[in-house]
Structure formats: C-alpha cells, structure tokens
Short mmCIF file of C-alpha atoms in Angstrom, two decimals:
data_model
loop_
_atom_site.label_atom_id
_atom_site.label_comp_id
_atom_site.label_asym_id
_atom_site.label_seq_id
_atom_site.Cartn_x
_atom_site.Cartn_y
_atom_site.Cartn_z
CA UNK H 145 74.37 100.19 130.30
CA UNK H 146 77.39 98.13 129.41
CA UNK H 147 80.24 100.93 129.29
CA UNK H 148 82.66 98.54 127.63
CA UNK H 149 80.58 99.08 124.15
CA UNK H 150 80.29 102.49 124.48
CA UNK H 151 83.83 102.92 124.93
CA UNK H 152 85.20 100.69 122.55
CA UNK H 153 82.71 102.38 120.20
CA UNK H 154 83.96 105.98 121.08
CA UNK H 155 87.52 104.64 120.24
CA UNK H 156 86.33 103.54 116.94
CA UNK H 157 84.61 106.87 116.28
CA UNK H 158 87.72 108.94 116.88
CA UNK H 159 89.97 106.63 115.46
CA UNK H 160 88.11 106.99 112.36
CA UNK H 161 87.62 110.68 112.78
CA UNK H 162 91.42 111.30 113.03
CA UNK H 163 92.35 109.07 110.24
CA UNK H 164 89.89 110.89 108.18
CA UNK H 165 90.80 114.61 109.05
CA UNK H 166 94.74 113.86 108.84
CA UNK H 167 94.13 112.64 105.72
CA UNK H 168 91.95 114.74 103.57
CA UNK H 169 92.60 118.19 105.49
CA UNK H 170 96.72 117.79 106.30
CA UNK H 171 98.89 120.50 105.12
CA UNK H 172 101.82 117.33 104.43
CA UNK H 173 101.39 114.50 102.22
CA UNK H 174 101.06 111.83 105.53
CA UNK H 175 97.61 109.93 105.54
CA UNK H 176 96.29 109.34 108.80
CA UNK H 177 97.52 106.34 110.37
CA UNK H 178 94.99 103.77 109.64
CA UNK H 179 94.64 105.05 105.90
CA UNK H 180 98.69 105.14 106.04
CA UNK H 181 98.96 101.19 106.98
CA UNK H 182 96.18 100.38 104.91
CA UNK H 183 97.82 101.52 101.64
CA UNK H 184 101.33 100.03 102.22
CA UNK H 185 99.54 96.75 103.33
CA UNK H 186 97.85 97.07 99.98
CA UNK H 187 100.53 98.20 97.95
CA UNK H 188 103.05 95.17 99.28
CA UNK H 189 100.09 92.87 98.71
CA UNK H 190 99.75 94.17 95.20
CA UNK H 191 103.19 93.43 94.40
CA UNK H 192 103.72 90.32 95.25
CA UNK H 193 100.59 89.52 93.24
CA UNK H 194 101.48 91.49 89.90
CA UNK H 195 104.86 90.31 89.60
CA UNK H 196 106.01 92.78 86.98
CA UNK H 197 105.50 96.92 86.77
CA UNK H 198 103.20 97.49 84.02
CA UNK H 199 100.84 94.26 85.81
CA UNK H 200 96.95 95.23 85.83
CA UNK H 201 97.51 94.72 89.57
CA UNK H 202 99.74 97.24 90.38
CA UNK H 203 97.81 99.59 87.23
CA UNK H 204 94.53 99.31 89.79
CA UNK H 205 96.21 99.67 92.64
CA UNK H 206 95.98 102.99 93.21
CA UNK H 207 92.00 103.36 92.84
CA UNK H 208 91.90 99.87 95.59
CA UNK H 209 93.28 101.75 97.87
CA UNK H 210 90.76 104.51 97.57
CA UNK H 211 88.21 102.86 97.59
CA UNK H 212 89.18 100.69 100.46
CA UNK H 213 90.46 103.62 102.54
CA UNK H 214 86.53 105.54 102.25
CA UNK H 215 85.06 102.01 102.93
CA UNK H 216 87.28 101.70 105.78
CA UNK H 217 86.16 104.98 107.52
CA UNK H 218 82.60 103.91 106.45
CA UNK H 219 82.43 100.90 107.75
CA UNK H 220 84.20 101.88 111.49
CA UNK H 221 81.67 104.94 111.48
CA UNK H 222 78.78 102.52 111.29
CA UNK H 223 80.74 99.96 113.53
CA UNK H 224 81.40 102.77 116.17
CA UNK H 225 77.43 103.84 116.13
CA UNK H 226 76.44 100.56 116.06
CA UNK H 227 78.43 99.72 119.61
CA UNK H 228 77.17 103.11 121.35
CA UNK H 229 73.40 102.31 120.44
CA UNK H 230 74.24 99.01 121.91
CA UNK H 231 75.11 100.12 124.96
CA UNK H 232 71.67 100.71 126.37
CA UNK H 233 69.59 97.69 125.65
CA UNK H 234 66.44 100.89 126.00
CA UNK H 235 68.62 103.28 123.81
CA UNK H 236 66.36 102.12 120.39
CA UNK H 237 63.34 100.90 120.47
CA UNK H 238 60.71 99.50 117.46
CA UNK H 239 58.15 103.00 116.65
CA UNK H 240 55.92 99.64 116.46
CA UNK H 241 55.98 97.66 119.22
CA UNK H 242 57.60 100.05 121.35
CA UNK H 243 59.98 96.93 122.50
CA UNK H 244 63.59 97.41 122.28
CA UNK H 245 65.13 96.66 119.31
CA UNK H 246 67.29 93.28 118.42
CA UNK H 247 70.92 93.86 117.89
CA UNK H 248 70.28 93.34 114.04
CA UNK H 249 67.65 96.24 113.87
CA UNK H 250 69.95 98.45 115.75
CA UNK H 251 72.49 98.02 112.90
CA UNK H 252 70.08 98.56 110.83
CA UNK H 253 68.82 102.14 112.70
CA UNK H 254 72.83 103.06 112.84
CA UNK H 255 73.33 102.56 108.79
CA UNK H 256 69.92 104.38 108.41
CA UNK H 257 70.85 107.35 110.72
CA UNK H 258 74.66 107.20 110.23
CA UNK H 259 74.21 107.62 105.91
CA UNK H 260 70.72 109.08 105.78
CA UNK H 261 68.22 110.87 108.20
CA UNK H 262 66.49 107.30 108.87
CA UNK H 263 63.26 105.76 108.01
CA UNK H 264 61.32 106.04 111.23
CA UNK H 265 60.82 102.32 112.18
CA UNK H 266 63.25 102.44 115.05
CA UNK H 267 63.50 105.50 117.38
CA UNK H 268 66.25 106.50 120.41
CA UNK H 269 64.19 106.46 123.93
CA UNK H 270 65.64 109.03 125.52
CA UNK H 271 67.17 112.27 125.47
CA UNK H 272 71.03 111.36 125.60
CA UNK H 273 70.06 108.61 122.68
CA UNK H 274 68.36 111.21 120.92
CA UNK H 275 71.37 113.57 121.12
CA UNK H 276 73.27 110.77 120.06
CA UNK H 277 71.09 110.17 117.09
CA UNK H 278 71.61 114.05 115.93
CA UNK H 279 75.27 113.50 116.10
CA UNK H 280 75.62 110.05 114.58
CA UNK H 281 73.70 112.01 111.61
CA UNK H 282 76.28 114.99 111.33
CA UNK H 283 79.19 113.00 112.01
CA UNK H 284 77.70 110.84 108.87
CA UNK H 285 77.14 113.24 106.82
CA UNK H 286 80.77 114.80 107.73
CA UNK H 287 82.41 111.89 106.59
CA UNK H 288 80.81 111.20 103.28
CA UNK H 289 81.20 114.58 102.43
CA UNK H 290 84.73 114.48 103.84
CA UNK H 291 85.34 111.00 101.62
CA UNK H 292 83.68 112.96 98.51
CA UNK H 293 86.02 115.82 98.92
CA UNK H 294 89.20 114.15 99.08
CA UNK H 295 88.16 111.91 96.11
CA UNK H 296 87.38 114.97 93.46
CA UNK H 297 90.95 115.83 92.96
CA UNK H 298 92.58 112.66 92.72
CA UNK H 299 89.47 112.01 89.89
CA UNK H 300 90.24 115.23 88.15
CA UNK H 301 94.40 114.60 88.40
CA UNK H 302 93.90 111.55 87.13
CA UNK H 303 91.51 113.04 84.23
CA UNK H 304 93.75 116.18 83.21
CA UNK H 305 96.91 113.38 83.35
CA UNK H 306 94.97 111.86 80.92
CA UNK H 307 93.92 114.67 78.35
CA UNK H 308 97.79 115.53 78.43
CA UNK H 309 98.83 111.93 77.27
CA UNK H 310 96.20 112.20 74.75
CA UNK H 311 97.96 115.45 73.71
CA UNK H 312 101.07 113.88 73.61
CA UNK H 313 100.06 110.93 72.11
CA UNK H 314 98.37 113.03 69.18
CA UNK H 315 101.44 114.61 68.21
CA UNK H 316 102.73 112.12 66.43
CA UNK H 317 105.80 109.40 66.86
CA UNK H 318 108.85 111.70 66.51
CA UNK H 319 109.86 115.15 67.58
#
C-alpha cells in the first residue's frame, strides 16, 4: 500500500468536504476557503478582461463562478477517491478477469461509484475497499445534493429579481 496516495487523497477529501459545508451550510456570508479564492481569482480575472461594468464578462460572472465552484468540489471528490483506490494496487479489481485494475479503470470505478452506484465491471477486493466503496458513494451523493442545494436559491433570487424588473419595467417610463 503506498500511504502517500492515501493521504494526499484524504487531504483532498476533507479539503473539499470543508469548503463545501462552510459554504452552503454557514450561518455568515464567508465561502469556504477554496470556494472563497476561487471567486476573487475569478472575479479579478473577469475584470481585467471586461474592461467596462455593464461588459458581458463581468454580466456572466457571477454564474462562472458557480459553476466552477460545484465543478471544483466535483472534480477533488473524484480526484480524492481516485488516489485512495490507488493506494492498494489489489483494492479494485476487473469482475472479469479478476486482475487488478489499470490506473485508468480505477478512475473510471471512482467516477462510477463517486456520482452513481457503479456499473459492476470493477469491484473493491476486500473488506476495508469495500467500506471504502460505501462511503465514496454517500460522500458522492452528499455533495451533489449539497451542490444542488446551495444552487436552488441563488436560481430562484435570480428568477424573482427578474419578475420584479419585469414589474418595473411594465410600469411605464415615468412616475
């Protein structure tokens, strides 16, 4: 077992479970530290770009950064996985050939387990990989649902910001 990969894949895991739970469940308005970097980084590199306010840059800014931020978690979740099932050249193995599988196919088990309940073509050996397996599930299934949570309210801000505008708007020209 190389213990390097498993730890630097633990990091990753609870790096990205932090960042996730201070952002979507904080009481304050902080993001979680990654999240928090990743949207000034953005927002400087935005604009620079735009060069004026009302710039479709800095207009799509906002939804980059979401989008960015979930991918972010998604892709260190699957990163993390990916680096503990690689710890153990035995830990997955072909349902097959019964041979261990490449480092390729155990990306592809982690992305299978990690966002669904996998297909069945790769399999842990072993009880601790199997354990492992159940928990790269939940924790997958925590973080999409985590991702889908925090993004429902800034879609239906953004959506009752817009019916009052229309309001507005339909008014008329003066007061």
């Amino acid at each position: 077992m190389t213990v390097l990969l498993l730890l630097a894949g633990l990091v990753l895991l609870a790096m990205v479970a932090y960042d996730a739970l201070a952002t979507t469940l904080s009481v304050g308005a902080a993001a979680g530290p990654l999240t928090s970097r990743l949207a000034r980084g953005w927002w400087r590199f935005a604009r620079r770009l735009a060069g004026r306010p009302d710039s479709p840059v800095i207009v799509s800014a906002g939804p980059v950064v979401l989008l960015l931020t979930i991918g972010v978690w998604l892709g260190l979740l699957w990163a993390g996985w990916t680096l503990v099932f690689a710890a153990d050249p035995e830990a997955v193995i072909s349902t097959a050939t019964r041979a261990p599988a490449s480092g390729w196919s155990r990306v592809y088990f982690t992305g299978f387990t990690v966002f669904t309940l996998g297909v069945g073509d790769y399999i842990p050996q072993g009880q601790p990989w199997e354990i492992l397996t159940a928990i790269a599930s939940v924790s997958g299934l925590g973080l999409v649902t985590l991702a889908i949570t925090y993004l429902m309210p800034v879609v239906s801000s953004v959506t009752a910001r817009r019916a009052q505008a229309n309001t507005i708007a339909g008014m008329g020209n003066t007061p």
